mmCIF file of C-alpha atoms and ligand atoms in Angstrom:
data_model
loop_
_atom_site.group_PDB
_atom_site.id
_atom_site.type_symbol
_atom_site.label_atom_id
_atom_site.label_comp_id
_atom_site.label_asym_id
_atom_site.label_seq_id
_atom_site.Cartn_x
_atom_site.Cartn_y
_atom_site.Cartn_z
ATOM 1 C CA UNK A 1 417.682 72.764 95.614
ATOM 2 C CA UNK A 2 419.101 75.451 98.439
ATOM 3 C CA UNK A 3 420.211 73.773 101.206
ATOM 4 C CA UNK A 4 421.117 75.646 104.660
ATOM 5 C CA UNK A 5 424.287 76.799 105.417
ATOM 6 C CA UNK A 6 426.194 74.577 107.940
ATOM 7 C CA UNK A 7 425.523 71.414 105.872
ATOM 8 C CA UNK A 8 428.634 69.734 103.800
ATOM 9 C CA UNK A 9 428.484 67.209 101.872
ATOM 10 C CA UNK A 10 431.848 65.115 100.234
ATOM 11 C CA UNK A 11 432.273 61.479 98.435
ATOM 12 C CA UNK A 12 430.498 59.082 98.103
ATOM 13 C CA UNK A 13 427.687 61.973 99.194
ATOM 14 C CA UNK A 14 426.027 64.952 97.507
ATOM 15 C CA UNK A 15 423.621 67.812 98.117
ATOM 16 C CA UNK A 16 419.641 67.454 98.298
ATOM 17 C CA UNK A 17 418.046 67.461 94.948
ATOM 18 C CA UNK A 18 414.753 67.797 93.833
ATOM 19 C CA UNK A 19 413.181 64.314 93.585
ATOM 20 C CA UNK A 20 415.352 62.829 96.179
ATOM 21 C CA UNK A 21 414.183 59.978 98.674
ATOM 22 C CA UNK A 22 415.169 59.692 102.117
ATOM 23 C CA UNK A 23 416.070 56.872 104.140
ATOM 24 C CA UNK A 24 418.058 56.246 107.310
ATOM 25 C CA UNK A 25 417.674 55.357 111.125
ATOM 26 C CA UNK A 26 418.838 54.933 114.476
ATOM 27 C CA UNK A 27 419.829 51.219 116.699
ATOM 28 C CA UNK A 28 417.131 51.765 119.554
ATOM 29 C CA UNK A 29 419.911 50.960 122.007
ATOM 30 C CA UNK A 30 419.894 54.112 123.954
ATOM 31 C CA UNK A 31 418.157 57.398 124.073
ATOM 32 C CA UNK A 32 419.828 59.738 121.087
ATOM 33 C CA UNK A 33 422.580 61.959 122.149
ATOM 34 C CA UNK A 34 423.447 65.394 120.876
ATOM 35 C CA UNK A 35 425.948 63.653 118.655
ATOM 36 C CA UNK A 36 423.076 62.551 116.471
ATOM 37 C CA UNK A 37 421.578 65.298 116.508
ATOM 38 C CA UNK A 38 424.497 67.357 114.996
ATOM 39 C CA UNK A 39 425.405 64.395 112.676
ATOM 40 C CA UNK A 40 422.424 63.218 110.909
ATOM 41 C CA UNK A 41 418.747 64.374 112.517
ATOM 42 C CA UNK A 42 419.086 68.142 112.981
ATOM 43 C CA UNK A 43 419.039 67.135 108.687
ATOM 44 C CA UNK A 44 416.418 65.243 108.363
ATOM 45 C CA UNK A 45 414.560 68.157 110.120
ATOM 46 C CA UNK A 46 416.089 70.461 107.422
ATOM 47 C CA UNK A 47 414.681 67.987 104.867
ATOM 48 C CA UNK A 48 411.336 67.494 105.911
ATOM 49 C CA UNK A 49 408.867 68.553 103.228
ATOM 50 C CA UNK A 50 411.909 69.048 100.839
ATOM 51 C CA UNK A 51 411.727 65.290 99.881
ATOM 52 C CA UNK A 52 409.966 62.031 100.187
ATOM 53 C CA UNK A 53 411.556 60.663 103.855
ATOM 54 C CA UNK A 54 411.450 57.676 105.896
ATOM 55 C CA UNK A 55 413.456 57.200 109.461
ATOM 56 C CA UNK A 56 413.618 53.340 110.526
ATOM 57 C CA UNK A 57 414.391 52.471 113.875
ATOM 58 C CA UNK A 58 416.480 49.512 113.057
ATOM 59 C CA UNK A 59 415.275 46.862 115.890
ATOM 60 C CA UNK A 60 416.574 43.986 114.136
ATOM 61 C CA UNK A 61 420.324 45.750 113.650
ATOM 62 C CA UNK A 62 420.185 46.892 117.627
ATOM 63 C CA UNK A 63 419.591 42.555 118.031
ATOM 64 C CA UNK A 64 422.734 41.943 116.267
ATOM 65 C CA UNK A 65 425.425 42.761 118.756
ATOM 66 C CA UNK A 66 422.152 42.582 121.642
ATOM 67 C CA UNK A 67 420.023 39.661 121.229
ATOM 68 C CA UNK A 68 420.826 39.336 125.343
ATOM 69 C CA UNK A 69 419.438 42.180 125.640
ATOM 70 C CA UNK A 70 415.804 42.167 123.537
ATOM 71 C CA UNK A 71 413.769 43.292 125.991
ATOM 72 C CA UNK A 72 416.209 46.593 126.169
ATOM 73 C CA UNK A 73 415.682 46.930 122.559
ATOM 74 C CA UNK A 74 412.480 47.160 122.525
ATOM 75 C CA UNK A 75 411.752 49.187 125.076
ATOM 76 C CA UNK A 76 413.881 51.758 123.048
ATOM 77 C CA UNK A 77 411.986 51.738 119.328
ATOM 78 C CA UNK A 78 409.424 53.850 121.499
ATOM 79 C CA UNK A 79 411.998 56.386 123.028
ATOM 80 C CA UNK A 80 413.380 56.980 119.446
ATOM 81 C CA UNK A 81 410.823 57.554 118.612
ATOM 82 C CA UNK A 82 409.761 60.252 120.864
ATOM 83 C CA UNK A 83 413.447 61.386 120.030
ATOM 84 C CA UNK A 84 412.434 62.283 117.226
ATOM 85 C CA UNK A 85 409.038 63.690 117.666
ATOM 86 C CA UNK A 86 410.818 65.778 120.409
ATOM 87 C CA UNK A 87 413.608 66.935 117.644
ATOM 88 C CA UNK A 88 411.065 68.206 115.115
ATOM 89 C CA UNK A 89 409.946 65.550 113.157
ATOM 90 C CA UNK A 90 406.568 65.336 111.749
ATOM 91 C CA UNK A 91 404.848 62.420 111.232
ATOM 92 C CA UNK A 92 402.884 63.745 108.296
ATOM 93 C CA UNK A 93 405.968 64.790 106.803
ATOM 94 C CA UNK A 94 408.089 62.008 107.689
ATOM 95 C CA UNK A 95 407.627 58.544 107.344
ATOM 96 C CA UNK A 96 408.208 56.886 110.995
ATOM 97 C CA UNK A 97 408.579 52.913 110.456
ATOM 98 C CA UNK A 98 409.852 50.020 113.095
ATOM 99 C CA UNK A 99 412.375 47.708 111.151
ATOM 100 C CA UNK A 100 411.123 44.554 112.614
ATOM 101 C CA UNK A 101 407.712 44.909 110.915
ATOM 102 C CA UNK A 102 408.975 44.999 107.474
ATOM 103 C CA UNK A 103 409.232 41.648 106.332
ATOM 104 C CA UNK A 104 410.015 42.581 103.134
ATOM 105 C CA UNK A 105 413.689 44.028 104.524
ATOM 106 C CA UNK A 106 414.487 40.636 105.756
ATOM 107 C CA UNK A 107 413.903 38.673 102.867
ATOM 108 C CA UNK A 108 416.083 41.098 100.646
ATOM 109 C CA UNK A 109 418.420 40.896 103.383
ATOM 110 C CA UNK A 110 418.560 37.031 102.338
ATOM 111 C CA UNK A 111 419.125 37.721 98.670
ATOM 112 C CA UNK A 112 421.641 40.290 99.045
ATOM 113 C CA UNK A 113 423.407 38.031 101.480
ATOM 114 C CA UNK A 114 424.324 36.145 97.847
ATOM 115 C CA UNK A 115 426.269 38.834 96.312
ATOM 116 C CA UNK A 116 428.330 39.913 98.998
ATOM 117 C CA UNK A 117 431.506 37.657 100.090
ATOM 118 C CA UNK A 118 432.850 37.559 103.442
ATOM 119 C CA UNK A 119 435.501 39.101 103.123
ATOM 120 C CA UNK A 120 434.058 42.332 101.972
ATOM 121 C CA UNK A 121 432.205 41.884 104.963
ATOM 122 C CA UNK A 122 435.349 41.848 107.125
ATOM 123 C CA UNK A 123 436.975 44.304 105.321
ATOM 124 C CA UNK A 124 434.277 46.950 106.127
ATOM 125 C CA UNK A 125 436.320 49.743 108.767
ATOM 126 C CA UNK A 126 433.190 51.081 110.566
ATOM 127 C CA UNK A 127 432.089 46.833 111.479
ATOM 128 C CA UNK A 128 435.698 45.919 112.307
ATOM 129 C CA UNK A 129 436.104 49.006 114.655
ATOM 130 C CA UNK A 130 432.812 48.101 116.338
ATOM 131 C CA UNK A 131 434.212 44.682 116.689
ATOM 132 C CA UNK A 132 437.581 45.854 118.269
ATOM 133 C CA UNK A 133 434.903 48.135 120.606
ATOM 134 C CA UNK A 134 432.982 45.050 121.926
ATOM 135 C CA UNK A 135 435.484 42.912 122.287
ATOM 136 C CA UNK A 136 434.112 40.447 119.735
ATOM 137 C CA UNK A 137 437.650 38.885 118.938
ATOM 138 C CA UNK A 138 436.861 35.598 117.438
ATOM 139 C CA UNK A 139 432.578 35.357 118.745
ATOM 140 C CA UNK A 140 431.649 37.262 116.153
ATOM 141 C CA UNK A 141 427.372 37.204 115.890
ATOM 142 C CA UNK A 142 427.011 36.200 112.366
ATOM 143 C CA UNK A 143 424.386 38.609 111.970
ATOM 144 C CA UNK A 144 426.645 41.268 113.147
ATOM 145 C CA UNK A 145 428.860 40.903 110.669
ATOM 146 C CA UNK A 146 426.200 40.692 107.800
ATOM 147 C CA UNK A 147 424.623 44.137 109.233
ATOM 148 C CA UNK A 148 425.753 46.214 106.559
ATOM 149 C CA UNK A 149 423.442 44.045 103.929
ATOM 150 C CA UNK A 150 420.777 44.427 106.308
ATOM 151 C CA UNK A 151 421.726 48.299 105.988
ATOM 152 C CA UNK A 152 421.415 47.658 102.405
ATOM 153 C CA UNK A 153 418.190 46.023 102.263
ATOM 154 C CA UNK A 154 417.042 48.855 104.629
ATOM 155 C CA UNK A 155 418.069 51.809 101.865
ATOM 156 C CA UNK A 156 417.216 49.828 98.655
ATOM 157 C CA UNK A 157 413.917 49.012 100.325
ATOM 158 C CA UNK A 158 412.806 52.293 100.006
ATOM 159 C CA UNK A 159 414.973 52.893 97.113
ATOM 160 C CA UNK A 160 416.509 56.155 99.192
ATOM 161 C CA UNK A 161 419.089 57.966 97.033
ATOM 162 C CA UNK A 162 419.951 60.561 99.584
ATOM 163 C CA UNK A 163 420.651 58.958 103.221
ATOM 164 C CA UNK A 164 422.007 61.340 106.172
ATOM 165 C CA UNK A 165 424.224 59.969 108.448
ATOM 166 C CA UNK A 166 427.054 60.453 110.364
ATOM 167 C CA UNK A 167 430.729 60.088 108.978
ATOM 168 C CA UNK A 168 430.652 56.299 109.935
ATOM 169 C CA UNK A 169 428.165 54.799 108.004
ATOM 170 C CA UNK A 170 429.990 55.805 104.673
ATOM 171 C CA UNK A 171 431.030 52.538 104.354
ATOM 172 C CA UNK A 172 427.731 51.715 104.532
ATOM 173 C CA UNK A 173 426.483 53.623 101.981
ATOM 174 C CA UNK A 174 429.539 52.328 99.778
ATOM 175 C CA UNK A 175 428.556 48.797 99.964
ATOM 176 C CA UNK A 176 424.965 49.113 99.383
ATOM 177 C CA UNK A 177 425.877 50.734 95.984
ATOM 178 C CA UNK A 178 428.017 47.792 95.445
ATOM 179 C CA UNK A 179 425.123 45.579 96.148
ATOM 180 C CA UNK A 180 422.782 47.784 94.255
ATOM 181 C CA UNK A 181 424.905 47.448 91.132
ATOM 182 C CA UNK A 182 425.219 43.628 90.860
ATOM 183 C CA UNK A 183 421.167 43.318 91.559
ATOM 184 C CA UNK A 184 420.780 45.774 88.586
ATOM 185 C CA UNK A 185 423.477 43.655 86.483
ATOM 186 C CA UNK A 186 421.332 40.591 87.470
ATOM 187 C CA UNK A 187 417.742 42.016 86.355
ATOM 188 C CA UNK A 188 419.450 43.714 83.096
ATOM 189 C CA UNK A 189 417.660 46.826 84.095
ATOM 190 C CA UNK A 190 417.983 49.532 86.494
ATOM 191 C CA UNK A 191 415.244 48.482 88.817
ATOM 192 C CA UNK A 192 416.958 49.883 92.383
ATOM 193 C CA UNK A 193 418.929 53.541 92.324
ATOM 194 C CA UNK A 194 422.174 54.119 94.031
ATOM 195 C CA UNK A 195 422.158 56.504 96.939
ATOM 196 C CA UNK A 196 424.481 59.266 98.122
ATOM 197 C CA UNK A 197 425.367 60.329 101.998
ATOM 198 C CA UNK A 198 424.317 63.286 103.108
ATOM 199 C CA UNK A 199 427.132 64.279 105.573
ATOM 200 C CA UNK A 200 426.698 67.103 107.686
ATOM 201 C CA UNK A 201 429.326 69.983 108.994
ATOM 202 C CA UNK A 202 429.993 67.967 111.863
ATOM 203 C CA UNK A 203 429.697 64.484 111.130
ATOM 204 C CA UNK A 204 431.492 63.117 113.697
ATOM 205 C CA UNK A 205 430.611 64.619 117.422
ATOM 206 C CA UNK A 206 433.057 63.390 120.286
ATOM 207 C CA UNK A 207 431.910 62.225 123.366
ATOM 208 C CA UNK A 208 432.629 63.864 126.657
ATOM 209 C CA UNK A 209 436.104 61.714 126.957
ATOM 210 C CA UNK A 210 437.056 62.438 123.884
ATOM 211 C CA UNK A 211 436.074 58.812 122.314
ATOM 212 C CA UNK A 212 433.729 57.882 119.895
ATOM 213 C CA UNK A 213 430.268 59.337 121.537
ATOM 214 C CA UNK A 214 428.519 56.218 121.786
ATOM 215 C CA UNK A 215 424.528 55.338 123.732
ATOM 216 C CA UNK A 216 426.520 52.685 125.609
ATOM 217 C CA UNK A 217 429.359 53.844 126.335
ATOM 218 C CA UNK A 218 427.110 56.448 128.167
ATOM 219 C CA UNK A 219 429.765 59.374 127.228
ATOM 220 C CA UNK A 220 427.484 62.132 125.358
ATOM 221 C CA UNK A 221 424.699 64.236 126.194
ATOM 222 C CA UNK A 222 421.583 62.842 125.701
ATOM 223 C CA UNK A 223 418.792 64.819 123.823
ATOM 224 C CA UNK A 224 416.141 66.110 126.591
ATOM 225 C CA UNK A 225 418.627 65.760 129.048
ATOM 226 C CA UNK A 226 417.764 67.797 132.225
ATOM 227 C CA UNK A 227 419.606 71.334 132.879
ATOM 228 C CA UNK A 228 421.597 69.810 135.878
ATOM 229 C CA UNK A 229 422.674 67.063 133.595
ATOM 230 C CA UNK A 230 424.089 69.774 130.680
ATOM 231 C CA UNK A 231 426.123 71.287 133.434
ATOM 232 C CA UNK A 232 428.050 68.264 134.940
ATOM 233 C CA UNK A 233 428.777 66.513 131.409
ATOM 234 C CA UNK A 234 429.998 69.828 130.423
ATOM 235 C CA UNK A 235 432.063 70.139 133.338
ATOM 236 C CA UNK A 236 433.412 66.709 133.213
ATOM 237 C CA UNK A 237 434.128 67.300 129.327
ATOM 238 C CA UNK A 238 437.738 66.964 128.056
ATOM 239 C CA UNK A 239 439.687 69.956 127.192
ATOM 240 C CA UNK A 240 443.457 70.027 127.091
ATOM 241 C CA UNK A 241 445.110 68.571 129.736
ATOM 242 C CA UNK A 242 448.260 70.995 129.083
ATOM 243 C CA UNK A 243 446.218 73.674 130.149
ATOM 244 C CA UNK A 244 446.469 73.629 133.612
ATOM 245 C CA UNK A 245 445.632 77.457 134.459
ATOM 246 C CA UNK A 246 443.684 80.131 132.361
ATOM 247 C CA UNK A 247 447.007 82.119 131.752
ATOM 248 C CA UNK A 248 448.454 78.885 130.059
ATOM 249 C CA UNK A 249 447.867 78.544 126.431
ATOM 250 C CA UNK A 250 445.339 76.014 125.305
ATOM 251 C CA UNK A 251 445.042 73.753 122.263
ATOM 252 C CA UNK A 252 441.729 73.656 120.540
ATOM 253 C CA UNK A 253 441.970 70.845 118.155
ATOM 254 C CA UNK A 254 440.672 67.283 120.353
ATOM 255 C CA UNK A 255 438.882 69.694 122.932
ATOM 256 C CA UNK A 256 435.650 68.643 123.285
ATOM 257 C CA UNK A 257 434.048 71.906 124.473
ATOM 258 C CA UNK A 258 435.148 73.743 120.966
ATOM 259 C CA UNK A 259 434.096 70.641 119.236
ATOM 260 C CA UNK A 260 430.535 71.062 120.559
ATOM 261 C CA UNK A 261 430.242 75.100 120.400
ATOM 262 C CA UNK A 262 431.353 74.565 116.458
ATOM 263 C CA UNK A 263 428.446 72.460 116.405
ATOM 264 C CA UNK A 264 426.004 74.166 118.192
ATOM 265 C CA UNK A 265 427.059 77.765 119.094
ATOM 266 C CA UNK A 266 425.421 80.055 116.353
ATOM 267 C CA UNK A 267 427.702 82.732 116.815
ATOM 268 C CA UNK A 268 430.749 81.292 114.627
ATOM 269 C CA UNK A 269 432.285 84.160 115.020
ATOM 270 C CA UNK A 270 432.783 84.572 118.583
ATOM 271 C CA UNK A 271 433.525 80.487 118.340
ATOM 272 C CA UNK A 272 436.784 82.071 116.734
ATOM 273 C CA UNK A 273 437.956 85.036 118.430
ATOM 274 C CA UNK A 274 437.407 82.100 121.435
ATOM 275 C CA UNK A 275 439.464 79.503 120.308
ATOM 276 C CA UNK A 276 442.075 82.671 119.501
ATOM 277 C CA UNK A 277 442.480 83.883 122.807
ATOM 278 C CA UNK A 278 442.011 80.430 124.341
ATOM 279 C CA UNK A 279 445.421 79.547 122.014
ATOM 280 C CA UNK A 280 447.009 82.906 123.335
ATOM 281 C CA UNK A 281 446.226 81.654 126.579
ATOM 282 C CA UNK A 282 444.222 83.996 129.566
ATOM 283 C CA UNK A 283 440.726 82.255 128.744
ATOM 284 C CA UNK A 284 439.504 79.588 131.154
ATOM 285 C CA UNK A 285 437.860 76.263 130.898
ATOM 286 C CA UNK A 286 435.519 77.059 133.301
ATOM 287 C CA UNK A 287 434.156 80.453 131.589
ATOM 288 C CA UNK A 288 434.415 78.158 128.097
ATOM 289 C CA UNK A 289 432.319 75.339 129.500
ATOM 290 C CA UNK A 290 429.549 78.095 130.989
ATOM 291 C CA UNK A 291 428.996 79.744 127.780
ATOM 292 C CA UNK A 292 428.428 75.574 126.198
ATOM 293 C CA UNK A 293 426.146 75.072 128.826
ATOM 294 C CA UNK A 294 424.069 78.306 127.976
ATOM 295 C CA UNK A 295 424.373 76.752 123.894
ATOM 296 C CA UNK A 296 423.196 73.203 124.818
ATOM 297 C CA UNK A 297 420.574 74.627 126.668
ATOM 298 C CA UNK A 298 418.956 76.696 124.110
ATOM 299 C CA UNK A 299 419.208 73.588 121.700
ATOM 300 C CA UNK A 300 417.751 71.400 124.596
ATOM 301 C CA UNK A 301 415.302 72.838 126.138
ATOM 302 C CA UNK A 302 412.506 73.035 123.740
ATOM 303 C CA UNK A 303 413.015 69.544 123.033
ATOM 304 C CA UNK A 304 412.786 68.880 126.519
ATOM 305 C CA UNK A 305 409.520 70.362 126.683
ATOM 306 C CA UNK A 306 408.096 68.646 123.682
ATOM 307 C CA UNK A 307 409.307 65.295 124.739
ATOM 308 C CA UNK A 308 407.546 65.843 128.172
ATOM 309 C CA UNK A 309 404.347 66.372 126.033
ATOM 310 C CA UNK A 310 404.735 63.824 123.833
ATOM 311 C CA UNK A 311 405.295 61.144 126.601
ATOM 312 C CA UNK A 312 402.081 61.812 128.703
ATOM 313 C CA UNK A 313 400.583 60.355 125.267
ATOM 314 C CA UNK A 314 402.214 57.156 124.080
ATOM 315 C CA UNK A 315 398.966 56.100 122.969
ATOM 316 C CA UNK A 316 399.641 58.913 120.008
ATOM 317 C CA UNK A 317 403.576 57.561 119.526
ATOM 318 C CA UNK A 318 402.096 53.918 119.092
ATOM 319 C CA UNK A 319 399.313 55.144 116.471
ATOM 320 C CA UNK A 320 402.281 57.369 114.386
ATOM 321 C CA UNK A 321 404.763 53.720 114.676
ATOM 322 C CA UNK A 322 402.048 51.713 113.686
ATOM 323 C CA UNK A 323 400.997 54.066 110.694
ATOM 324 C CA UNK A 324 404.290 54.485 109.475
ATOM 325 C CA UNK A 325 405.097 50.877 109.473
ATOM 326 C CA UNK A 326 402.141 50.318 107.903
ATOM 327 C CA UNK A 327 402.824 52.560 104.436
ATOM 328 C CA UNK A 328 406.638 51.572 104.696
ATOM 329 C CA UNK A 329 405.690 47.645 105.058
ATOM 330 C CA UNK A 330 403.436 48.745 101.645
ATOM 331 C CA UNK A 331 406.620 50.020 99.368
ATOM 332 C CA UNK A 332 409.140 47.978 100.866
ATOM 333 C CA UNK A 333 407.086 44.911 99.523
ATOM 334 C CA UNK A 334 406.700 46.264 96.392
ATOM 335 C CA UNK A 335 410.788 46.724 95.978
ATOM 336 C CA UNK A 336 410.452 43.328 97.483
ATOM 337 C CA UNK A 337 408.567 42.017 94.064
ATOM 338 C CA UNK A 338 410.866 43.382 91.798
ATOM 339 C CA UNK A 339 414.219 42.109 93.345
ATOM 340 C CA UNK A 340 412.688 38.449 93.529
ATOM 341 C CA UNK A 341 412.247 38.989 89.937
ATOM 342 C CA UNK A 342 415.780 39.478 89.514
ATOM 343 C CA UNK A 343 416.599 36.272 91.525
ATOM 344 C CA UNK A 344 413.854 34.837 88.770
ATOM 345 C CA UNK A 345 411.679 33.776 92.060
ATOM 346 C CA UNK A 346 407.950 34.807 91.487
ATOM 347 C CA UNK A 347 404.757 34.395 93.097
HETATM 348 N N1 LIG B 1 423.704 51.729 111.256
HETATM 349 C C1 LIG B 1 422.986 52.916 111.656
HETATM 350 C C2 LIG B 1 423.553 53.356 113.012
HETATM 351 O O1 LIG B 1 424.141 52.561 113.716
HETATM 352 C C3 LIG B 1 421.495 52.704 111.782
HETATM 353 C C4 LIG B 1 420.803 52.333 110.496
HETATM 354 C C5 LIG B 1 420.075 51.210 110.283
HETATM 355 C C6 LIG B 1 420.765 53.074 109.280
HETATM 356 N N2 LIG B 1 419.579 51.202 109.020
HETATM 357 C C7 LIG B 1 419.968 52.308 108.388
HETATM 358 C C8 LIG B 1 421.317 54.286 108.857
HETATM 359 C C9 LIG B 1 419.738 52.746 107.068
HETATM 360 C C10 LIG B 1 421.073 54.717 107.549
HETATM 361 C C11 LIG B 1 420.299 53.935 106.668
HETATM 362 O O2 LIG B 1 423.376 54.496 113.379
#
């Protein structure tokens, strides 16, 4: 299968094929941010119609680092998912489904919980920087640190082979294949499939500071964001703090403003012959930063306006949540019958 230029895929990962079944989702902890949208869902737009897809807005994972915060949580799974309407996503394309109302997930969370030690569980990089992030230190939530099996029951429940996601949630991907392989050595059959990431060009998106762009840490740009909005997180965005006049030269790698025109500027070439004479030195940060606001807008705006639409009807987001739940909550169980089987538990 052709696949648009500006996607890249690399280990464990691999190109769309015919056949392929798509999983993956968002925490509803926060409204989704342009780094999502150049890291994973600007894909799963590419891949609608291309291949069988399902988007979960993981409730339950949001609840393990926020179960203070529920009420938070849930007022999100409806934001998402006018996120996502907003972003392109069609509901008769693409399978829209709220975590919480699979049951089926939860109980293969509980089985796979048996095959994975704890310290595999510590050992994963993307859950022990999240812990050094929140300050966990010793308070760990238990549930926290099981997450990534809850990731796995998530992908297997579906049995996705191809899930897109940012550069972070390899590990994820890594240890549901583990998990995938020691339920297949248990039924002596191949009854789930292993899955590949679908990475694309710019997996990982900085925030406006230059750290990880995060919903809470409130450092990106926020899909539908208002035009006023673009222009002061643009002009607050790090650049080099060695260039300190236009004449100065300026260092491109780390600057946030070339990070986010490689992303979203579709004129690579003039992305170059900027970051040359910004290294030369003689091209502002100001004149930089209005040519990203011009970009972001452009990828905004329509967005913007379909978001608006698709607010004035939640009625219609509720209806396309409960749908989608409905089918996934239908082949999740199924999956569901198969692993017990495996765990020789039947009824
Ligand atoms: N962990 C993902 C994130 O934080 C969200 C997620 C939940 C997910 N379940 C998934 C991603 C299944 C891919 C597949 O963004």
């Amino acid at each position: 299968m052709s696949f648009p230029a500006g996607f890249a895929v690399s280990a464990p990962a691999g190109a769309p094929m015919p056949g392929d079944t798509v999983l993956t989702g968002d925490r509803p902890t926060g409204v989704l941010h342009v780094g999502h949208y150049a890291g994973s869902l600007r894909t799963r737009v590419a891949l609608q119609g291309r291949c069988a897809q399902t988007l979960l807005i993981a409730d339950l994972q949001a609840l393990t680092d926020m179960s203070d915060r529920a009420a938070h949580v849930a007022a999100y799974v409806e934001e998402v998912a006018l996120d996502y309407l907003a972003a392109g996503i069609d509901p008769s394309l693409t399978t829209i489904a709220v975590q919480s109302r699979l049951p089926a997930l939860a109980e293969l969370t509980v089985l796979y919980l048996n095959l994975v030690t704890v310290a595999r569980l510590e050992r994963n990089p993307t859950v022990k920087a999240e812990i050094e992030l929140r300050g966990f230190a010793r308070d760990i939530p238990a549930g926290f640190l099981c997450y990534p099996v809850s990731q796995a029951a998530d992908i297997t429940g579906f049995r996705a082979t191809l899930v897109p996601v940012g550069e972070d949630q390899l590990p994820m991907v890594e240890q549901t294949n583990e998990i995938v392989r020691r339920v297949n050595r248990l039924a002596e059959a191949t009854i789930l499939p292993e899955c590949r990431a679908l990475l694309s060009s710019t997996p990982r998106l900085p925030g406006i500071d230059g750290r990880k762009a995060s919903k809470s840490l409130g450092n990106a740009i926020p899909l539908s964001t208002t035009r006023d909005d673009i222009r002061r997180l643009v002009h607050a965005m790090y650049t080099d703090p060695g260039h300190v006049r236009a004449a100065d030269p300026g260092r491109v790698e780390g600057n946030v403003v070339f990070a986010h025109l490689d992303a979203f500027d579709a004129d690579a070439g003039a992305v170059e012959k900027l970051k040359a004479h910004y290294r030369r030195g003689g091209l502002g940060d100001v004149a930089l930063k209005r040519r990203l606001v011009d970009v972001l807008e452009h990828v905004i705006a329509p967005m913007r306006a379909r978001r608006a639409e698709f607010a004035c009807d939640r009625a219609y987001v509720r209806e396309v949540l409960r749908e989608g739940s409905a089918r996934a909550d239908e082949v999740t169980r199924a999956v569901l019958r198969s692993v017990r089987q495996a765990f020789a538990l039947g009824g």
